[in-house]
XYZ file of C-alpha atoms in Angstrom:
660
model
C -186.329 -42.682 -63.411
C -184.152 -40.782 -66.149
C -182.468 -44.068 -67.046
C -185.871 -45.764 -67.544
C -187.539 -43.168 -69.963
C -184.095 -43.112 -71.799
C -183.870 -46.876 -72.412
C -188.052 -46.790 -73.363
C -186.814 -44.260 -75.966
C -183.701 -46.142 -77.447
C -186.382 -49.557 -77.605
C -189.437 -47.573 -79.281
C -186.926 -46.545 -81.425
C -185.061 -49.891 -82.242
C -188.626 -50.915 -82.596
C -189.643 -48.661 -84.994
C -186.716 -49.274 -86.945
C -187.093 -53.044 -87.099
C -190.678 -52.256 -88.453
C -189.242 -49.673 -91.481
C -186.742 -52.473 -92.533
C -189.348 -54.948 -92.516
C -191.636 -52.815 -94.322
C -188.891 -51.846 -96.709
C -188.381 -55.720 -97.593
C -191.658 -56.517 -97.711
C -192.018 -53.609 -100.335
C -189.256 -54.795 -102.249
C -190.627 -58.136 -102.110
C -193.634 -57.199 -103.490
C -191.837 -55.377 -106.384
C -190.515 -58.480 -107.362
C -193.402 -60.268 -107.867
C -194.638 -57.390 -110.132
C -191.853 -56.841 -112.056
C -190.887 -61.052 -112.263
C -189.077 -61.243 -115.704
C -188.406 -57.832 -116.516
C -185.166 -57.417 -114.026
C -183.556 -60.181 -116.583
C -181.046 -58.425 -118.939
C -182.500 -56.900 -122.043
C -185.011 -53.802 -123.362
C -189.028 -53.621 -122.481
C -191.185 -53.248 -125.453
C -194.726 -52.409 -124.677
C -197.137 -49.312 -125.649
C -195.433 -46.085 -123.753
C -192.911 -48.520 -122.598
C -189.106 -48.552 -124.422
C -186.137 -48.982 -122.227
C -182.937 -49.631 -124.246
C -179.795 -49.993 -123.782
C -178.957 -46.149 -123.455
C -181.847 -43.431 -122.655
C -180.736 -40.513 -124.881
C -180.988 -37.196 -122.785
C -184.714 -35.501 -123.534
C -184.094 -31.983 -125.973
C -186.917 -30.675 -123.650
C -184.672 -30.559 -121.055
C -183.309 -27.510 -123.167
C -186.885 -26.368 -124.467
C -186.060 -27.485 -127.626
C -188.487 -29.173 -129.625
C -189.484 -31.179 -131.394
C -190.653 -33.630 -128.817
C -192.858 -31.957 -125.943
C -191.097 -32.139 -122.821
C -193.305 -34.547 -121.231
C -190.689 -36.455 -119.288
C -188.326 -33.659 -118.028
C -186.625 -33.907 -115.656
C -187.171 -37.089 -114.514
C -185.752 -38.727 -117.549
C -182.283 -36.481 -117.034
C -181.102 -38.529 -114.319
C -182.457 -41.878 -115.766
C -180.205 -40.932 -119.128
C -177.399 -40.127 -117.164
C -177.122 -43.809 -114.901
C -177.774 -45.835 -118.176
C -174.824 -44.968 -119.533
C -173.173 -47.320 -116.619
C -176.450 -49.612 -116.022
C -178.151 -49.746 -119.056
C -181.586 -50.680 -118.855
C -181.789 -51.155 -115.175
C -181.651 -47.388 -115.404
C -185.534 -47.867 -115.808
C -185.834 -51.067 -114.119
C -184.821 -49.605 -110.531
C -186.845 -46.673 -110.539
C -189.644 -49.170 -111.114
C -188.390 -51.754 -108.622
C -188.176 -48.696 -105.942
C -191.165 -46.809 -107.399
C -193.519 -49.369 -106.497
C -191.405 -50.716 -102.850
C -191.913 -47.125 -101.991
C -195.494 -46.712 -102.990
C -196.637 -49.790 -100.678
C -193.996 -48.414 -97.565
C -195.651 -44.985 -97.734
C -199.235 -46.526 -98.156
C -198.798 -48.308 -94.968
C -197.504 -45.017 -93.018
C -200.675 -43.286 -93.572
C -202.432 -45.806 -91.245
C -202.668 -44.247 -87.962
C -200.410 -44.929 -85.663
C -202.663 -47.159 -83.536
C -203.300 -49.750 -86.679
C -202.213 -53.181 -86.123
C -199.712 -54.406 -88.261
C -202.318 -56.346 -90.574
C -204.007 -52.882 -90.917
C -200.408 -51.563 -92.435
C -199.776 -54.927 -94.778
C -203.633 -54.041 -95.992
C -202.895 -50.813 -97.587
C -199.395 -51.461 -98.547
C -200.470 -53.855 -100.514
C -203.792 -52.218 -101.900
C -201.718 -49.167 -102.767
C -198.773 -50.822 -104.313
C -200.580 -53.843 -106.083
C -203.578 -51.297 -107.096
C -204.427 -52.285 -111.201
C -203.691 -48.781 -111.891
C -200.738 -48.699 -110.755
C -199.748 -52.367 -112.238
C -201.341 -50.944 -115.461
C -199.175 -47.898 -115.638
C -196.135 -49.565 -115.137
C -196.668 -52.121 -117.992
C -197.833 -49.408 -120.378
C -194.645 -47.484 -120.090
C -196.044 -44.232 -117.946
C -192.629 -44.042 -116.223
C -193.410 -40.608 -114.833
C -196.679 -41.054 -113.119
C -194.742 -44.335 -111.575
C -192.907 -42.269 -109.710
C -195.563 -39.858 -108.966
C -197.711 -42.918 -107.843
C -195.153 -43.538 -105.016
C -194.298 -40.315 -103.745
C -198.150 -39.673 -103.766
C -198.388 -41.213 -99.735
C -195.331 -39.727 -98.876
C -196.055 -36.030 -99.831
C -200.105 -36.049 -98.948
C -199.763 -35.471 -95.213
C -197.622 -32.499 -95.810
C -199.004 -30.696 -98.498
C -202.963 -30.996 -97.146
C -201.026 -29.126 -93.953
C -199.256 -26.830 -96.382
C -198.632 -23.382 -94.602
C -197.436 -25.856 -91.236
C -194.344 -26.917 -92.820
C -193.033 -24.385 -95.788
C -189.781 -26.022 -96.287
C -191.331 -29.702 -96.297
C -194.249 -28.234 -98.185
C -191.624 -27.020 -101.615
C -189.527 -30.217 -101.001
C -192.576 -32.263 -101.354
C -194.146 -30.298 -103.624
C -190.124 -29.923 -106.435
C -190.309 -33.820 -106.049
C -193.153 -34.265 -107.547
C -192.604 -31.371 -109.587
C -189.328 -33.341 -110.782
C -192.276 -35.959 -112.223
C -192.448 -33.321 -114.525
C -196.154 -32.393 -115.727
C -197.506 -35.660 -114.048
C -196.245 -34.703 -110.768
C -197.857 -31.140 -111.389
C -201.065 -31.918 -112.144
C -201.110 -33.594 -108.120
C -199.578 -31.171 -106.593
C -202.373 -28.300 -107.221
C -205.482 -30.473 -105.920
C -203.966 -31.235 -102.972
C -202.442 -27.792 -101.898
C -205.279 -25.651 -102.578
C -207.877 -28.122 -100.498
C -204.291 -27.925 -97.853
C -205.327 -23.743 -98.085
C -208.716 -24.054 -97.982
C -208.759 -26.137 -94.780
C -206.480 -23.748 -93.250
C -208.120 -20.819 -94.055
C -205.784 -19.737 -96.746
C -203.310 -18.955 -94.238
C -199.926 -17.505 -95.614
C -201.023 -18.194 -98.781
C -199.396 -16.615 -100.667
C -195.777 -18.075 -99.757
C -196.921 -21.125 -100.172
C -198.053 -20.474 -103.619
C -195.010 -18.778 -104.513
C -192.868 -21.779 -103.057
C -195.489 -24.641 -105.384
C -195.015 -22.525 -108.829
C -191.380 -22.287 -108.415
C -191.175 -25.891 -107.491
C -192.873 -26.497 -110.822
C -190.629 -24.149 -112.913
C -188.606 -26.588 -114.313
C -191.113 -27.742 -116.415
C -193.134 -25.309 -116.752
C -190.456 -23.252 -118.100
C -189.887 -25.804 -121.289
C -193.208 -26.700 -121.505
C -194.657 -23.543 -122.638
C -191.926 -22.715 -124.884
C -191.909 -25.937 -126.567
C -195.985 -26.003 -126.881
C -195.779 -21.802 -128.149
C -194.622 -23.867 -131.279
C -198.234 -25.122 -131.707
C -198.533 -29.136 -131.591
C -201.653 -30.470 -132.006
C -202.315 -32.921 -129.245
C -205.613 -35.809 -129.830
C -208.256 -34.477 -127.110
C -210.093 -36.409 -124.384
C -212.586 -38.305 -126.087
C -209.543 -40.663 -127.735
C -208.497 -41.506 -123.962
C -211.714 -41.160 -122.143
C -211.981 -43.240 -118.844
C -213.152 -47.106 -119.723
C -216.208 -46.779 -117.240
C -218.886 -48.241 -119.121
C -222.228 -49.179 -117.270
C -222.111 -49.615 -113.375
C -219.662 -52.476 -113.788
C -217.494 -50.171 -114.977
C -218.001 -47.598 -112.927
C -216.971 -50.318 -109.866
C -214.100 -51.273 -112.015
C -212.550 -47.788 -111.802
C -213.153 -47.318 -108.084
C -211.436 -50.757 -107.678
C -208.541 -48.376 -109.569
C -209.130 -49.895 -113.283
C -210.439 -47.746 -116.054
C -207.532 -47.759 -118.833
C -208.033 -45.777 -121.463
C -207.171 -48.794 -124.054
C -208.780 -51.730 -122.355
C -206.505 -54.342 -123.982
C -203.772 -53.233 -121.573
C -205.713 -52.331 -118.511
C -204.547 -55.267 -115.564
C -206.673 -56.709 -112.771
C -209.528 -58.728 -112.079
C -212.070 -57.227 -114.346
C -215.665 -58.448 -114.810
C -217.865 -58.554 -112.357
C -214.582 -59.884 -109.915
C -213.283 -56.026 -109.929
C -216.484 -54.919 -109.938
C -217.379 -56.440 -106.362
C -214.021 -55.394 -105.884
C -213.980 -51.884 -106.261
C -217.691 -51.952 -104.363
C -216.076 -53.928 -101.530
C -213.120 -51.614 -101.338
C -215.238 -48.347 -101.410
C -217.306 -49.384 -98.367
C -214.607 -50.098 -96.222
C -213.109 -46.921 -97.138
C -215.823 -44.914 -95.735
C -216.308 -47.423 -93.091
C -212.433 -46.473 -91.577
C -212.540 -42.730 -93.035
C -212.431 -41.615 -89.337
C -209.808 -43.396 -87.667
C -207.413 -41.541 -90.331
C -204.718 -39.446 -88.935
C -207.148 -36.139 -87.604
C -204.947 -33.617 -88.585
C -205.325 -34.593 -93.126
C -208.089 -37.239 -93.303
C -210.788 -34.051 -93.923
C -208.628 -33.076 -96.588
C -207.491 -36.340 -97.873
C -211.312 -37.308 -98.544
C -211.861 -33.746 -100.458
C -208.549 -34.587 -102.255
C -210.452 -38.098 -103.529
C -213.357 -37.019 -105.013
C -211.822 -34.303 -106.895
C -209.236 -37.376 -108.306
C -213.212 -39.570 -108.880
C -214.637 -36.216 -110.343
C -212.223 -36.147 -112.631
C -211.685 -39.174 -113.815
C -215.219 -39.532 -114.601
C -215.535 -36.500 -116.449
C -214.875 -37.798 -119.448
C -217.462 -40.576 -119.314
C -220.703 -38.259 -117.715
C -223.339 -37.396 -120.567
C -223.255 -33.080 -120.373
C -219.930 -33.125 -118.350
C -217.845 -34.758 -121.055
C -218.589 -32.124 -123.875
C -217.232 -29.205 -121.086
C -213.300 -31.607 -120.005
C -213.333 -32.394 -124.078
C -213.323 -28.441 -124.418
C -211.162 -28.429 -122.164
C -208.900 -31.106 -123.394
C -208.700 -29.115 -126.566
C -206.558 -26.226 -125.094
C -202.787 -25.691 -124.606
C -203.128 -25.931 -120.490
C -206.183 -28.387 -120.303
C -204.467 -30.985 -122.902
C -202.372 -31.937 -119.481
C -205.584 -33.629 -117.929
C -207.178 -35.245 -121.427
C -207.113 -38.625 -119.698
C -208.700 -38.211 -116.626
C -207.965 -41.297 -114.557
C -204.169 -40.510 -114.426
C -205.568 -38.806 -110.973
C -207.654 -41.677 -109.661
C -204.891 -41.920 -107.411
C -206.242 -39.028 -105.646
C -208.803 -41.382 -104.753
C -206.338 -44.616 -104.011
C -203.839 -43.040 -102.115
C -207.073 -42.025 -99.401
C -208.945 -45.150 -99.885
C -205.772 -47.951 -99.287
C -205.483 -47.193 -95.722
C -208.798 -46.182 -94.993
C -209.954 -49.465 -96.296
C -207.621 -51.397 -93.937
C -209.030 -49.081 -91.335
C -212.560 -49.743 -92.090
C -212.214 -53.947 -92.235
C -210.100 -53.477 -88.718
C -213.154 -51.742 -87.381
C -215.151 -54.437 -88.936
C -213.480 -57.349 -87.177
C -213.428 -55.236 -83.762
C -216.942 -54.812 -84.345
C -217.867 -58.541 -84.657
C -216.466 -59.387 -81.325
C -215.871 -62.754 -82.220
C -211.668 -64.268 -82.966
C -213.009 -66.150 -85.395
C -213.944 -62.846 -87.395
C -210.461 -61.470 -86.859
C -209.825 -62.979 -90.631
C -211.757 -59.417 -91.783
C -208.956 -57.405 -90.554
C -206.459 -59.681 -93.628
C -209.394 -58.893 -96.029
C -207.455 -55.618 -97.486
C -204.811 -57.841 -98.296
C -206.945 -60.583 -99.401
C -208.640 -58.150 -102.108
C -205.263 -56.704 -103.198
C -204.071 -60.417 -104.261
C -207.397 -60.874 -105.876
C -207.193 -57.562 -108.158
C -203.345 -58.527 -108.885
C -203.015 -62.212 -108.913
C -203.712 -62.254 -112.740
C -200.900 -59.095 -113.234
C -197.817 -60.348 -111.075
C -194.589 -61.762 -112.550
C -194.567 -59.830 -115.334
C -197.700 -58.618 -116.121
C -199.208 -60.932 -118.189
C -195.799 -61.122 -120.352
C -195.949 -57.727 -121.414
C -192.728 -57.420 -119.400
C -190.975 -59.962 -121.011
C -187.112 -58.350 -122.079
C -186.424 -58.383 -126.003
C -183.245 -58.361 -127.403
C -183.452 -56.053 -130.669
C -182.459 -57.665 -134.019
C -179.684 -58.136 -135.819
C -180.476 -55.397 -138.197
C -181.506 -53.049 -135.728
C -178.207 -53.508 -133.918
C -176.122 -52.893 -137.092
C -177.925 -50.044 -138.564
C -177.650 -48.481 -134.860
C -173.345 -48.927 -135.115
C -173.701 -47.470 -138.872
C -175.012 -44.526 -137.585
C -173.220 -44.046 -134.323
C -169.906 -44.351 -136.695
C -171.075 -41.193 -138.914
C -173.913 -39.465 -136.714
C -176.981 -37.256 -139.065
C -180.706 -37.022 -139.166
C -182.677 -40.295 -139.528
C -185.246 -40.888 -140.999
C -187.644 -43.827 -139.027
C -190.142 -45.984 -140.974
C -192.682 -47.134 -141.236
C -193.843 -43.619 -141.055
C -196.404 -44.857 -137.861
C -195.873 -44.164 -134.398
C -197.140 -46.994 -132.917
C -196.368 -50.560 -134.202
C -196.842 -54.182 -133.896
C -193.071 -55.250 -133.350
C -192.596 -58.988 -133.982
C -189.240 -59.294 -131.878
C -191.304 -58.269 -129.183
C -193.946 -61.219 -129.345
C -196.322 -58.622 -131.424
C -196.753 -55.760 -128.818
C -198.064 -52.935 -129.974
C -195.282 -50.396 -128.739
C -194.166 -46.817 -129.621
C -191.748 -47.057 -132.155
C -188.576 -46.626 -130.499
C -186.200 -45.122 -132.981
C -185.543 -41.838 -131.704
C -184.458 -44.071 -128.410
C -182.528 -46.798 -130.607
C -180.426 -44.503 -132.702
C -179.933 -40.983 -130.120
C -179.057 -37.812 -131.951
C -181.532 -36.298 -134.154
C -184.699 -38.916 -135.715
C -187.286 -38.010 -137.610
C -190.577 -40.093 -137.239
C -194.213 -40.159 -136.542
C -195.373 -38.516 -133.983
C -199.425 -39.362 -134.652
C -200.993 -41.254 -132.285
C -203.890 -42.086 -135.176
C -206.664 -41.499 -132.567
C -208.494 -39.104 -134.925
C -207.843 -36.317 -136.999
C -204.073 -36.933 -138.661
C -201.855 -34.584 -136.663
C -198.651 -34.594 -135.358
C -197.895 -34.314 -131.509
C -194.501 -33.061 -131.630
C -193.399 -29.487 -133.013
C -191.402 -30.264 -136.027
C -191.026 -27.945 -138.716
C -189.639 -30.491 -141.044
C -192.993 -32.562 -141.210
C -194.183 -31.173 -144.064
C -191.716 -31.557 -146.089
C -191.449 -35.408 -144.973
C -194.697 -36.217 -145.251
C -194.556 -34.622 -148.799
C -191.630 -36.986 -149.397
C -193.522 -40.513 -148.359
C -196.198 -39.460 -150.344
C -194.311 -39.988 -153.104
C -192.268 -42.396 -152.020
C -195.314 -44.418 -151.530
C -196.327 -44.243 -154.631
C -192.804 -45.878 -156.196
C -190.919 -42.066 -157.068
C -187.227 -41.809 -155.658
C -187.295 -38.955 -152.947
C -183.261 -39.009 -152.546
C -182.822 -35.742 -153.887
C -185.462 -34.082 -151.899
C -184.383 -35.641 -148.554
C -181.215 -34.516 -148.918
C -182.638 -30.179 -149.046
C -183.895 -31.612 -145.322
C -180.709 -32.623 -144.408
C -181.867 -36.204 -143.868
C -178.762 -38.500 -144.268
C -180.065 -41.983 -143.692
C -183.209 -43.716 -143.472
C -183.988 -46.844 -141.519
C -186.884 -48.584 -142.209
C -187.977 -50.997 -139.997
C -189.627 -54.719 -141.445
C -192.525 -54.398 -139.670
C -195.876 -53.655 -140.175
C -196.915 -51.959 -144.255
C -192.721 -51.891 -144.630
C -193.550 -53.102 -148.478
C -194.913 -49.861 -149.612
C -191.521 -48.092 -148.924
C -188.828 -51.677 -149.648
C -189.150 -51.218 -153.694
C -188.997 -47.342 -153.850
C -185.725 -46.948 -151.782
C -184.960 -50.284 -153.138
C -184.569 -48.678 -156.589
C -183.669 -45.123 -156.428
C -180.141 -44.453 -157.327
C -179.217 -41.717 -154.952
C -179.698 -44.271 -152.036
C -177.329 -46.753 -150.965
C -178.195 -49.407 -149.089
C -175.684 -50.028 -146.010
C -177.731 -52.391 -143.721
C -180.007 -55.321 -145.607
C -181.335 -57.682 -143.346
C -184.558 -59.490 -142.974
C -185.670 -57.993 -140.189
C -184.345 -54.185 -140.748
C -182.525 -51.620 -144.232
C -180.620 -49.045 -143.521
C -179.935 -46.391 -146.403
C -177.737 -43.747 -146.632
C -178.491 -40.428 -149.110
C -176.137 -39.753 -151.525
C -176.980 -35.791 -151.745
C -176.418 -34.927 -148.036
C -173.626 -32.390 -147.705
C -173.279 -32.214 -143.858
C -175.248 -31.018 -140.925
C -174.656 -27.398 -142.530
C -174.071 -25.613 -145.611
C -173.834 -22.686 -147.473
C -175.619 -21.206 -150.643
C -173.812 -22.429 -153.046
C -174.400 -25.713 -151.113
C -170.531 -26.579 -150.036
C -170.168 -28.131 -146.569
C -170.018 -25.785 -143.608
C -168.464 -26.893 -140.218
C -170.990 -26.300 -137.189
C -169.719 -27.636 -133.712
C -171.654 -28.751 -130.759
C -170.522 -28.487 -127.673
C -173.803 -28.780 -125.667
C -177.321 -28.418 -127.249
C -178.276 -25.302 -127.288
C -175.031 -23.552 -128.424
C -173.137 -24.009 -131.920
C -169.982 -22.601 -132.731
C -168.666 -22.497 -136.591
C -165.541 -20.785 -138.092
C -168.105 -19.717 -140.704
C -168.602 -15.858 -141.118
C -171.334 -16.582 -143.941
C -175.103 -17.517 -143.687
C -176.011 -20.736 -143.625
C -178.087 -23.451 -143.284
C -178.157 -25.451 -140.290
C -180.002 -28.966 -140.282
C -181.516 -28.352 -137.355
C -185.574 -28.128 -136.632
C -186.217 -24.517 -136.987
C -186.957 -22.635 -134.322
C -187.370 -18.877 -133.535
C -185.129 -19.391 -130.003
C -182.164 -19.790 -132.215
C -179.651 -16.697 -132.287
C -176.717 -15.562 -134.130
C -175.503 -12.840 -130.848
C -178.330 -11.523 -130.564
C -179.909 -11.660 -134.533
C -183.048 -14.178 -135.539
C -182.096 -17.184 -136.758
C -184.943 -17.965 -139.951
C -186.806 -21.163 -141.643
C -186.094 -22.817 -144.522
C -189.259 -23.813 -146.636
C -188.098 -27.049 -145.703
C -187.929 -26.260 -141.973
C -184.585 -26.414 -141.454
C -182.728 -23.221 -139.248
C -181.347 -20.699 -141.755
C -178.465 -18.967 -139.683
C -177.607 -15.521 -140.820
C -174.063 -14.276 -141.782
C -171.772 -12.487 -138.653
C -169.434 -13.459 -136.578
C -171.404 -14.300 -132.621
C -171.524 -18.341 -132.133
C -175.023 -19.572 -132.296
C -177.454 -20.405 -129.095
C -180.886 -20.966 -127.872
C -181.251 -18.697 -125.674
C -184.868 -20.272 -123.937
C -182.008 -22.936 -122.653
C -180.410 -20.196 -120.921
C -184.022 -19.467 -118.655
C -184.087 -22.733 -118.182
C -180.635 -23.162 -117.052
C -181.373 -19.544 -114.412
C -184.909 -21.886 -112.839
C -183.330 -25.084 -112.393
C -180.314 -23.968 -110.340
C -182.287 -21.810 -108.502
C -184.579 -24.538 -107.818
C -182.117 -26.848 -107.252
C -180.427 -24.023 -104.189
C -183.782 -23.686 -102.991
C -184.194 -27.506 -102.913
C -180.488 -27.352 -100.536
C -181.291 -24.898 -99.077
C -185.121 -26.461 -97.946
C -183.592 -29.807 -96.666
C -180.922 -28.033 -94.666
C -184.192 -26.089 -93.158
C -186.327 -29.062 -92.515
C -183.536 -30.669 -90.778
C -182.641 -27.674 -88.303
C -186.044 -27.693 -87.789
C -185.843 -23.696 -88.482
C -187.576 -21.675 -90.929
C -187.605 -17.870 -91.365
C -191.158 -16.338 -90.297
C -193.126 -12.912 -89.613
C -194.491 -13.162 -86.214
C -197.655 -11.186 -85.690
C -196.277 -7.656 -83.706
C -192.528 -8.012 -84.850
C -191.320 -6.511 -87.952
C -188.358 -8.198 -88.727
C -187.389 -11.613 -89.696
C -186.386 -14.621 -87.471
C -184.981 -17.370 -87.198
C -187.826 -19.353 -85.133
C -187.637 -23.589 -84.174
C -190.529 -25.394 -86.124
C -191.797 -27.548 -83.456
C -191.647 -24.596 -81.070
C -194.053 -23.063 -83.491
C -196.321 -25.519 -84.329
C -196.791 -26.014 -80.832
C -197.998 -22.389 -80.365
C -200.545 -23.287 -83.135
C -204.200 -21.973 -82.158
C -206.552 -25.315 -81.785
C -208.440 -26.418 -84.765
C -211.893 -26.591 -84.556
C -213.643 -29.808 -83.419
C -210.715 -30.054 -80.900
C -208.233 -33.462 -80.214
C -205.134 -33.758 -80.034
C -203.285 -34.149 -83.679
C -201.339 -38.056 -84.032
C -198.324 -38.218 -84.424
C -196.043 -40.658 -86.899
C -197.413 -40.157 -90.013
C -195.514 -39.796 -93.207
C -194.376 -36.589 -94.550
């Protein structure tokens, strides 16, 4: 008998492994079909998608500005990987994310679900217009969050049940920065309410700790007062009944020209069919988390539509103008909270329809989710309609980067526009890629030009730079003034309104033309005095072994060509700010260091240690808990602890085999 049971268990395990392998192969095939030409060698340029051969480590990892730490900490390992594999550091992340999204959604189908239901759920989720659009516009962090969500939701909707896994999934989402934290909060809160706030202090504490790697640097940089564009510029595109139904199909991106999917009446019908199927199949989802998933889906839809509903949108706009509310200025970002429920629920709904038909000829209804997914994604497959076609940076850009790399210094990127239509990228509008292209310290526009003129980065040099750009457009020489700001190089991409700058740059005797080509030009500022200089204008040697630490043999005061930030200290004495927004270092013998970086380092080490500890606990299925009536801590087996949990209201055994 034991041999028979053992053989049955082995056969079941082998069958499960074979099914998982096929699911991953199918997921990778879907990912290849989506990315298509993007997997060829070359850079990717489209809106916020800027993939260059070498990706710089984001300064936000040390809580250093001026850029907001939107890509922290996810882009730290991506930047390291780009040193070895170049642009494939991002391309492989996208490939894995699309595959993982499909496999994760397929695992949300209840164990009794058919293979067709699993395939349908996986395709609906991984080919959603939402995901395809976010891949094409370069919202990499959100793409990774989208992929992790179906794996994390079953655990986070029961947060106190398995604390190590709750922390691990929260940390995984938090590794994607604020984009991940936005999803952890509503899911865990719904889970705590469903659990009647059981162990809520420990859950909230663990979740908060898991988000510290992006919260701490975010607070430090935002404290400087960036001026972010508010919700009206990023309102969900949901005009009329048809537009609202298209949102239910995964559409609604604020910039309609970049929205992928069926669109029009087809998209509206698809959205209606999807929500009806999901409502019909909801009851077949896993009983342990389906109610929580439906609640989370409602939250996702409410936030998505909040920016367009009269009355509510005024409140939403006011909220988005605050430092904290600015993280949800684009409400459609939270639509995955709805999609992660709708995809498996719709797959079950189609299966239930096929069963109710009681005819083999109607069994095809079970494939309806797969057909729906293909209809929605058909026009976006194989490179998102050309948006993911690889490009090569022109010769002028390459020559300029080589010159800057051989003689490093601050670069001023012109034209002074955050987004440009680049000819070498097929005239696709894109974020100016100068920061990623050159690396190091690059001064460039961060004004998205979606409303009042405001720089979204916290760079105190902007005031002086903007004044000199205005002079430059009037044909005046600015080389001497730029030297005072610590700028060594002026890079001019010959795109858009480049002629406004070209004549003045060419006639300025204080500039030396290093690169002059049809596609780009590079000028060196003759008055540049080095990375630092003393009161008499003599260069001061400053060495930075790592970004937040600097050493110098000079004991006197000097000006350092870095954007001023109150966090810089010499020993324990605060630095100042020059009239051009640079760091003024007081006299002393101590090293120069950025104290918030020490706090960030402590936080990161602590969270990484907690991740390792929780991973071990999850693997061994043990956790330190306090049992009722016992005053000391004891180590117990999670599996046995779960078995002793009181039954839930409504009864019914929980199904097993769900992701998470």
